PDB file of C-alpha atoms in Angstrom:
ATOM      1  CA  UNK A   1       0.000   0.000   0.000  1.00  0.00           C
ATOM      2  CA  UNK A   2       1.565   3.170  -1.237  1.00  0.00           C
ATOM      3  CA  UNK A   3       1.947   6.940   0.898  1.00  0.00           C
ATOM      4  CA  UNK A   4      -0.146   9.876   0.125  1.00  0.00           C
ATOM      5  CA  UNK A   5       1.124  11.980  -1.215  1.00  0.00           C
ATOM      6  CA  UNK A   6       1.075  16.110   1.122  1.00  0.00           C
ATOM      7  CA  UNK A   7      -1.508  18.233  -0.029  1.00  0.00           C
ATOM      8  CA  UNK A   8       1.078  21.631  -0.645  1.00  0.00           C
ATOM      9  CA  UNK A   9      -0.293  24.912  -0.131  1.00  0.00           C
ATOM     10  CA  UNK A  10      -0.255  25.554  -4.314  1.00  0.00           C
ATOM     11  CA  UNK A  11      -2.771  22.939  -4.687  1.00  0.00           C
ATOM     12  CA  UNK A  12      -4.929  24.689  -1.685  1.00  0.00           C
ATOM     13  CA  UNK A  13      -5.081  27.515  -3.647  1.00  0.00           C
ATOM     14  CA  UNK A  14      -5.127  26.110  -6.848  1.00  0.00           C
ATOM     15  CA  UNK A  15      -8.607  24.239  -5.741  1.00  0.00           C
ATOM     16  CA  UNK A  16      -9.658  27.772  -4.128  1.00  0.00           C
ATOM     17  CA  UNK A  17      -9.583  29.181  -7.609  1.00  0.00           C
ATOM     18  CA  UNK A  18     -10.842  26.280  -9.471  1.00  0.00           C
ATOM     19  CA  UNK A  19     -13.782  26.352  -7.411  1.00  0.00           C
ATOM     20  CA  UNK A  20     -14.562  29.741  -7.967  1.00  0.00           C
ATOM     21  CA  UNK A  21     -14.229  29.314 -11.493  1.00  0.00           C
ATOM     22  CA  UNK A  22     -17.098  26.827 -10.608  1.00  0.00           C
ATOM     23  CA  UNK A  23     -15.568  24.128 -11.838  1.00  0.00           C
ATOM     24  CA  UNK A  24     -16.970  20.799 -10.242  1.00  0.00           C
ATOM     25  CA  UNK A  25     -14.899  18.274  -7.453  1.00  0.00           C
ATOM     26  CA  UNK A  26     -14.423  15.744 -10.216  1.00  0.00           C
ATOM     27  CA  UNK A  27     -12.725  18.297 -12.415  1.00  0.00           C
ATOM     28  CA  UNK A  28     -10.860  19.994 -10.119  1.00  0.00           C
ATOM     29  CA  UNK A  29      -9.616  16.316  -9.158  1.00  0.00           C
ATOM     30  CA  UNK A  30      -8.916  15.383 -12.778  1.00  0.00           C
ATOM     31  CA  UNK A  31      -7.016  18.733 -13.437  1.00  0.00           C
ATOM     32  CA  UNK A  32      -5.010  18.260 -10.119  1.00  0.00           C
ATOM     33  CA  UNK A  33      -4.350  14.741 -10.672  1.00  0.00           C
ATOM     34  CA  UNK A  34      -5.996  13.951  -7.567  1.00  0.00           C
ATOM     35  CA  UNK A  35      -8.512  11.930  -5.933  1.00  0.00           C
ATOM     36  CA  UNK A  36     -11.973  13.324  -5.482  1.00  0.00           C
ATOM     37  CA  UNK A  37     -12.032  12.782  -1.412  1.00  0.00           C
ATOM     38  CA  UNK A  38      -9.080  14.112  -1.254  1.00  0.00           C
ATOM     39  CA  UNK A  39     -10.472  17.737  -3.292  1.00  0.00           C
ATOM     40  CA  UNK A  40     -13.701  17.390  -0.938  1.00  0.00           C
ATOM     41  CA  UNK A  41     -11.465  17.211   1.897  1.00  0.00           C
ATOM     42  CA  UNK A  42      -9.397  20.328   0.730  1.00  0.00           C
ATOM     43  CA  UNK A  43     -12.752  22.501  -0.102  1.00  0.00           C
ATOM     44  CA  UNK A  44     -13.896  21.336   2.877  1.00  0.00           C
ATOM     45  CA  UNK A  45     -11.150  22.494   5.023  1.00  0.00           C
ATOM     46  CA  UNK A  46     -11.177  26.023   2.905  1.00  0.00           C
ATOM     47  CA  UNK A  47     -14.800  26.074   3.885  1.00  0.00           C
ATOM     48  CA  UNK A  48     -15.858  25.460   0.306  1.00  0.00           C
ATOM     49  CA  UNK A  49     -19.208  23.647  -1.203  1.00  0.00           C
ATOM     50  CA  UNK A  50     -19.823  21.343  -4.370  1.00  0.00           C
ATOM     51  CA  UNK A  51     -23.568  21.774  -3.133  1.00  0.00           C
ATOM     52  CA  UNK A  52     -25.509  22.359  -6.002  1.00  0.00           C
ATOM     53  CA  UNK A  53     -29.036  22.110  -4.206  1.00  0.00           C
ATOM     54  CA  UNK A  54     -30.198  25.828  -5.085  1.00  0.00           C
ATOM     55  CA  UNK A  55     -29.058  25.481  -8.669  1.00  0.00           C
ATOM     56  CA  UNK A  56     -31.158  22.420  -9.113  1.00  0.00           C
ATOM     57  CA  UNK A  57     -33.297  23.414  -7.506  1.00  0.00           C
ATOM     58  CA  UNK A  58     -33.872  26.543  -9.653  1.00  0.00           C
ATOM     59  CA  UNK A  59     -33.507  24.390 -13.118  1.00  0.00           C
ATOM     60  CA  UNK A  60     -36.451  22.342 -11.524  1.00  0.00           C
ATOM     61  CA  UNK A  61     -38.500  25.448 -11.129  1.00  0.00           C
ATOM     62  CA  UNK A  62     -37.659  26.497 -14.985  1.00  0.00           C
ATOM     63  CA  UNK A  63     -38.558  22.771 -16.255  1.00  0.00           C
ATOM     64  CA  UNK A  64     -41.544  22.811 -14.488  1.00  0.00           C
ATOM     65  CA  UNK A  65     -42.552  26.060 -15.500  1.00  0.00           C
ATOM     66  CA  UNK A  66     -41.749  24.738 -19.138  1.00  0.00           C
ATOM     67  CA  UNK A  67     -43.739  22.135 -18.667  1.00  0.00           C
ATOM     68  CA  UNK A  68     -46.839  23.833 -17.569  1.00  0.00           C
ATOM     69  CA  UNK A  69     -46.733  26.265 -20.145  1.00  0.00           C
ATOM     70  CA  UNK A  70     -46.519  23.408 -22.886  1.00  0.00           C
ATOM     71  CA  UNK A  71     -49.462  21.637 -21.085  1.00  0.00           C
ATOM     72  CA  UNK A  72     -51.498  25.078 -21.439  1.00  0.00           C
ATOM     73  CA  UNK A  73     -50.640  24.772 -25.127  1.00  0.00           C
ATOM     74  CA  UNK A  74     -51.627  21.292 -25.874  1.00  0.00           C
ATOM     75  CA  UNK A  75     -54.664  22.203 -23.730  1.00  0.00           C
ATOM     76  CA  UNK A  76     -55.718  24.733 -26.371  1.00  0.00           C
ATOM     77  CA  UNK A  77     -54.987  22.363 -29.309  1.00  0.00           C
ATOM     78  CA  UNK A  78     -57.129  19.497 -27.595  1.00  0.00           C
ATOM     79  CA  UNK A  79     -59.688  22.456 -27.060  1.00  0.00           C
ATOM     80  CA  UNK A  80     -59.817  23.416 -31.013  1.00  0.00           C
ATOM     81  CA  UNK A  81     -60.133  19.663 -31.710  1.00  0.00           C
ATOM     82  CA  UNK A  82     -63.171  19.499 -29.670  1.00  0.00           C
ATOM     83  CA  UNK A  83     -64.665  22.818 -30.983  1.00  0.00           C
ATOM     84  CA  UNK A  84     -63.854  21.846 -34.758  1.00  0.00           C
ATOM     85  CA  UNK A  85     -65.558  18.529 -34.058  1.00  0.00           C
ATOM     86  CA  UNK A  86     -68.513  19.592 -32.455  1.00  0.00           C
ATOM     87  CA  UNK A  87     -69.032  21.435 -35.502  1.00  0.00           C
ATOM     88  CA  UNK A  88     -69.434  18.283 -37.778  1.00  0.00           C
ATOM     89  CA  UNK A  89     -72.308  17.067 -35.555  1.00  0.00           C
ATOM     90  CA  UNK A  90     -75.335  18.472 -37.501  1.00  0.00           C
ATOM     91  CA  UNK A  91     -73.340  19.563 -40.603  1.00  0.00           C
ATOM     92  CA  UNK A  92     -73.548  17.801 -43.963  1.00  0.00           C
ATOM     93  CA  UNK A  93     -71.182  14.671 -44.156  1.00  0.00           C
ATOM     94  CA  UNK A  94     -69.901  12.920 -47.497  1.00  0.00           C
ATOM     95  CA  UNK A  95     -69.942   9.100 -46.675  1.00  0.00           C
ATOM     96  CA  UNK A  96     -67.534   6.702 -48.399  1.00  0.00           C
ATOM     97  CA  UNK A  97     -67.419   3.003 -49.635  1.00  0.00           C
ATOM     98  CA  UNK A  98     -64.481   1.028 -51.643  1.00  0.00           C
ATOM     99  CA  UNK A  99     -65.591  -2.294 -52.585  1.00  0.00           C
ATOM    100  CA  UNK A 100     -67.836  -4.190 -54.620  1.00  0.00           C
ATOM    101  CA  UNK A 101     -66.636  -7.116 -57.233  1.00  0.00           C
ATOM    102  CA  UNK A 102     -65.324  -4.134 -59.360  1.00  0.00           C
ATOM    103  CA  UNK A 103     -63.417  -2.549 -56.080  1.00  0.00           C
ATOM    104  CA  UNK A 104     -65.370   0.448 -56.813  1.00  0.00           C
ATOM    105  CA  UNK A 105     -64.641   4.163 -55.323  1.00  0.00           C
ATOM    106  CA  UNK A 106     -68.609   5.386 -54.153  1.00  0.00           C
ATOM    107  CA  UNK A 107     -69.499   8.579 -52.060  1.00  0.00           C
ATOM    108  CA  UNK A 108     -72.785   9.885 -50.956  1.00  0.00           C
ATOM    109  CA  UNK A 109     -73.308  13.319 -49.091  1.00  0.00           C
ATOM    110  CA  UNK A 110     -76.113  13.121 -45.847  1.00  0.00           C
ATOM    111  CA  UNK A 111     -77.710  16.400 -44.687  1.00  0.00           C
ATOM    112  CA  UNK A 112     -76.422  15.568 -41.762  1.00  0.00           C
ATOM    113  CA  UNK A 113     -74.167  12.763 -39.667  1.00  0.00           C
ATOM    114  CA  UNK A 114     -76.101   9.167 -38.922  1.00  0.00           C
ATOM    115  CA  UNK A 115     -76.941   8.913 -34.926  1.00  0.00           C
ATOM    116  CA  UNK A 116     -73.609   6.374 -34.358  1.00  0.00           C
ATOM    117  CA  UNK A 117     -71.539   8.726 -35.989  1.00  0.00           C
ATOM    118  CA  UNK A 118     -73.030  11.138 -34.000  1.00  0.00           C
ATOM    119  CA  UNK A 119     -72.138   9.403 -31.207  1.00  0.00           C
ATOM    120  CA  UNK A 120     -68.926   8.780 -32.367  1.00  0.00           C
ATOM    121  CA  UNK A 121     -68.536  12.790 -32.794  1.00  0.00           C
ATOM    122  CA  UNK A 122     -70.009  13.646 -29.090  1.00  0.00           C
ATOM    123  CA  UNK A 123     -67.323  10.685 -27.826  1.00  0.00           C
ATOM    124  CA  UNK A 124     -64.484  12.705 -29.284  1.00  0.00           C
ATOM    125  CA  UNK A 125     -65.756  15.782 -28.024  1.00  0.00           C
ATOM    126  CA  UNK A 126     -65.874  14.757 -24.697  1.00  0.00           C
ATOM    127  CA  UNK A 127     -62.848  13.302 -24.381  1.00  0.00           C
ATOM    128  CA  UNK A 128     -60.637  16.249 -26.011  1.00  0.00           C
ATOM    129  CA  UNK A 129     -62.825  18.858 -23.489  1.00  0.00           C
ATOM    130  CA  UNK A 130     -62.026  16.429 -20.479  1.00  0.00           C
ATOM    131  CA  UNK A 131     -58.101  15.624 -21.652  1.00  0.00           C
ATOM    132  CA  UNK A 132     -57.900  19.929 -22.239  1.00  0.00           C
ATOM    133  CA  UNK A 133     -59.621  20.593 -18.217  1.00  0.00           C
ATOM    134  CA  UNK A 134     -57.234  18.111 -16.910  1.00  0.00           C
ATOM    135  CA  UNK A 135     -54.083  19.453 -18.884  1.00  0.00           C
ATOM    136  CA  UNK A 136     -55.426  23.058 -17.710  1.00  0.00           C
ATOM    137  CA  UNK A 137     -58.424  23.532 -15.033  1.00  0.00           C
ATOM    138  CA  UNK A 138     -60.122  26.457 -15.585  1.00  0.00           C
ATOM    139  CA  UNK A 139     -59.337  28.927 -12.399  1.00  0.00           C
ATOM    140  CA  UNK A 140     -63.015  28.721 -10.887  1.00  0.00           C
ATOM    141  CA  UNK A 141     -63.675  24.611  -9.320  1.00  0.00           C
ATOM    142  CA  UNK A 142     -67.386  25.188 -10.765  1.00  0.00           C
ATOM    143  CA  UNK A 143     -65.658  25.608 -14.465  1.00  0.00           C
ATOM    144  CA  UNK A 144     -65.335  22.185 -15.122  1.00  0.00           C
ATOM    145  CA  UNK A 145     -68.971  21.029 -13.186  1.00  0.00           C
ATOM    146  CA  UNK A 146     -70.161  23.932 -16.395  1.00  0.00           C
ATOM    147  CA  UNK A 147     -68.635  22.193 -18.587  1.00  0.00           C
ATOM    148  CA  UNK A 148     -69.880  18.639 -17.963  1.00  0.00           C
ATOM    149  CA  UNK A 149     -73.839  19.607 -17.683  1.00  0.00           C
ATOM    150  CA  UNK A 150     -73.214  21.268 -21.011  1.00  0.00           C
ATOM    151  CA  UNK A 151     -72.198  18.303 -22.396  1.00  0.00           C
ATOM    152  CA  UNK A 152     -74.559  16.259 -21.255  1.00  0.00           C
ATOM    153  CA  UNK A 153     -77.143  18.656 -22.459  1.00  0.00           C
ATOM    154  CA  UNK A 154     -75.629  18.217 -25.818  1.00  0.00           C
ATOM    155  CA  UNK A 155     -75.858  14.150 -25.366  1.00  0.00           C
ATOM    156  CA  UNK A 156     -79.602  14.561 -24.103  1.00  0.00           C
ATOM    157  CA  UNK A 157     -80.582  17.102 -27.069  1.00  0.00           C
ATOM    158  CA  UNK A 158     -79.194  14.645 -29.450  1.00  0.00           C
ATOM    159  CA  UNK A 159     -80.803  11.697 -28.226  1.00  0.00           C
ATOM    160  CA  UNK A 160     -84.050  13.503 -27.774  1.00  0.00           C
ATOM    161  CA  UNK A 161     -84.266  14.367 -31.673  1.00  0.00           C
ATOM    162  CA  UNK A 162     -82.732  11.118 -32.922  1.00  0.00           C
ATOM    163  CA  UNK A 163     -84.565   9.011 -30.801  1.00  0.00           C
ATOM    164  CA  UNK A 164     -81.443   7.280 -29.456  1.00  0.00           C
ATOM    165  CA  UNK A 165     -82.130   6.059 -25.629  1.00  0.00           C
TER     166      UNK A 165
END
């Protein structure tokens, strides 16, 4: 087992400046061609820190800010989903078919949607409104409670003039 090897009063200062440079223990180590205890032990003695709590904790307060302002966004894309296809509901829809013996190309435009794709419509609606008020609640509790009798409103007005029970 070999000697260590003094710690001179160079390096001392040498890891003073380093470390206001804010270069890290493991650099400071690597630059000194010494062990990392033995720079901890140094700073330590200068009354130095590698602590880097308030720094990240302060990235963690910029991520999640990033975060929540990206979750707004998607929240207004999920909303425009739901808006555009509520809007389909009772407008005029061009039906498809590819088939037949022939494989034939058909279309056919309804006045309006048939009561499953109606459904189908209101299903997509719903979710995108409740995905958006989760991604972003609205600032008032009672926004979302609004929300949710309006919808079912919607459901009930629908079923009322399609017959659907």
């Amino acid at each position: 087992m070999g000697t260590a090897k003094p710690v001179t009063e160079e390096e001392r200062q040498r890891v003073r400046e380093l470390h206001a440079e804010g270069k890290g223990r493991n650099e400071i180590a690597e630059i000194l061609g010494r062990g990392g205890r033995t720079i901890s032990t140094i700073a330590k003695d200068l009354g130095l820190s590698f602590s880097r709590a308030a720094e990240v904790q302060k990235a963690t307060e910029i991520r999640s800010a990033d975060l929540a302002a990206r979750r707004a966004a998607f929240a207004v894309k999920l909303q425009d989903i739901a808006e555009r296809e509520a809007a389909k509901i009772n407008a005029p829809h061009t039906y498809w078919d590819w088939g037949g013996k022939e494989h034939d190309f058909d279309t056919h435009d309804a006045p309006e949607p048939t009561p499953g794709d109606k459904r189908a419509y209101m299903s997509l609606v719903a979710t995108a409104v409740d995905r958006s008020l989760k991604l972003s609640p609205p600032k008032e509790e009672s926004g979302s409670d609004k929300v949710g009798s309006l919808l079912t409103n919607l459901f009930d007005t629908l079923r009322e003039r399609h017959g659907d029970h």
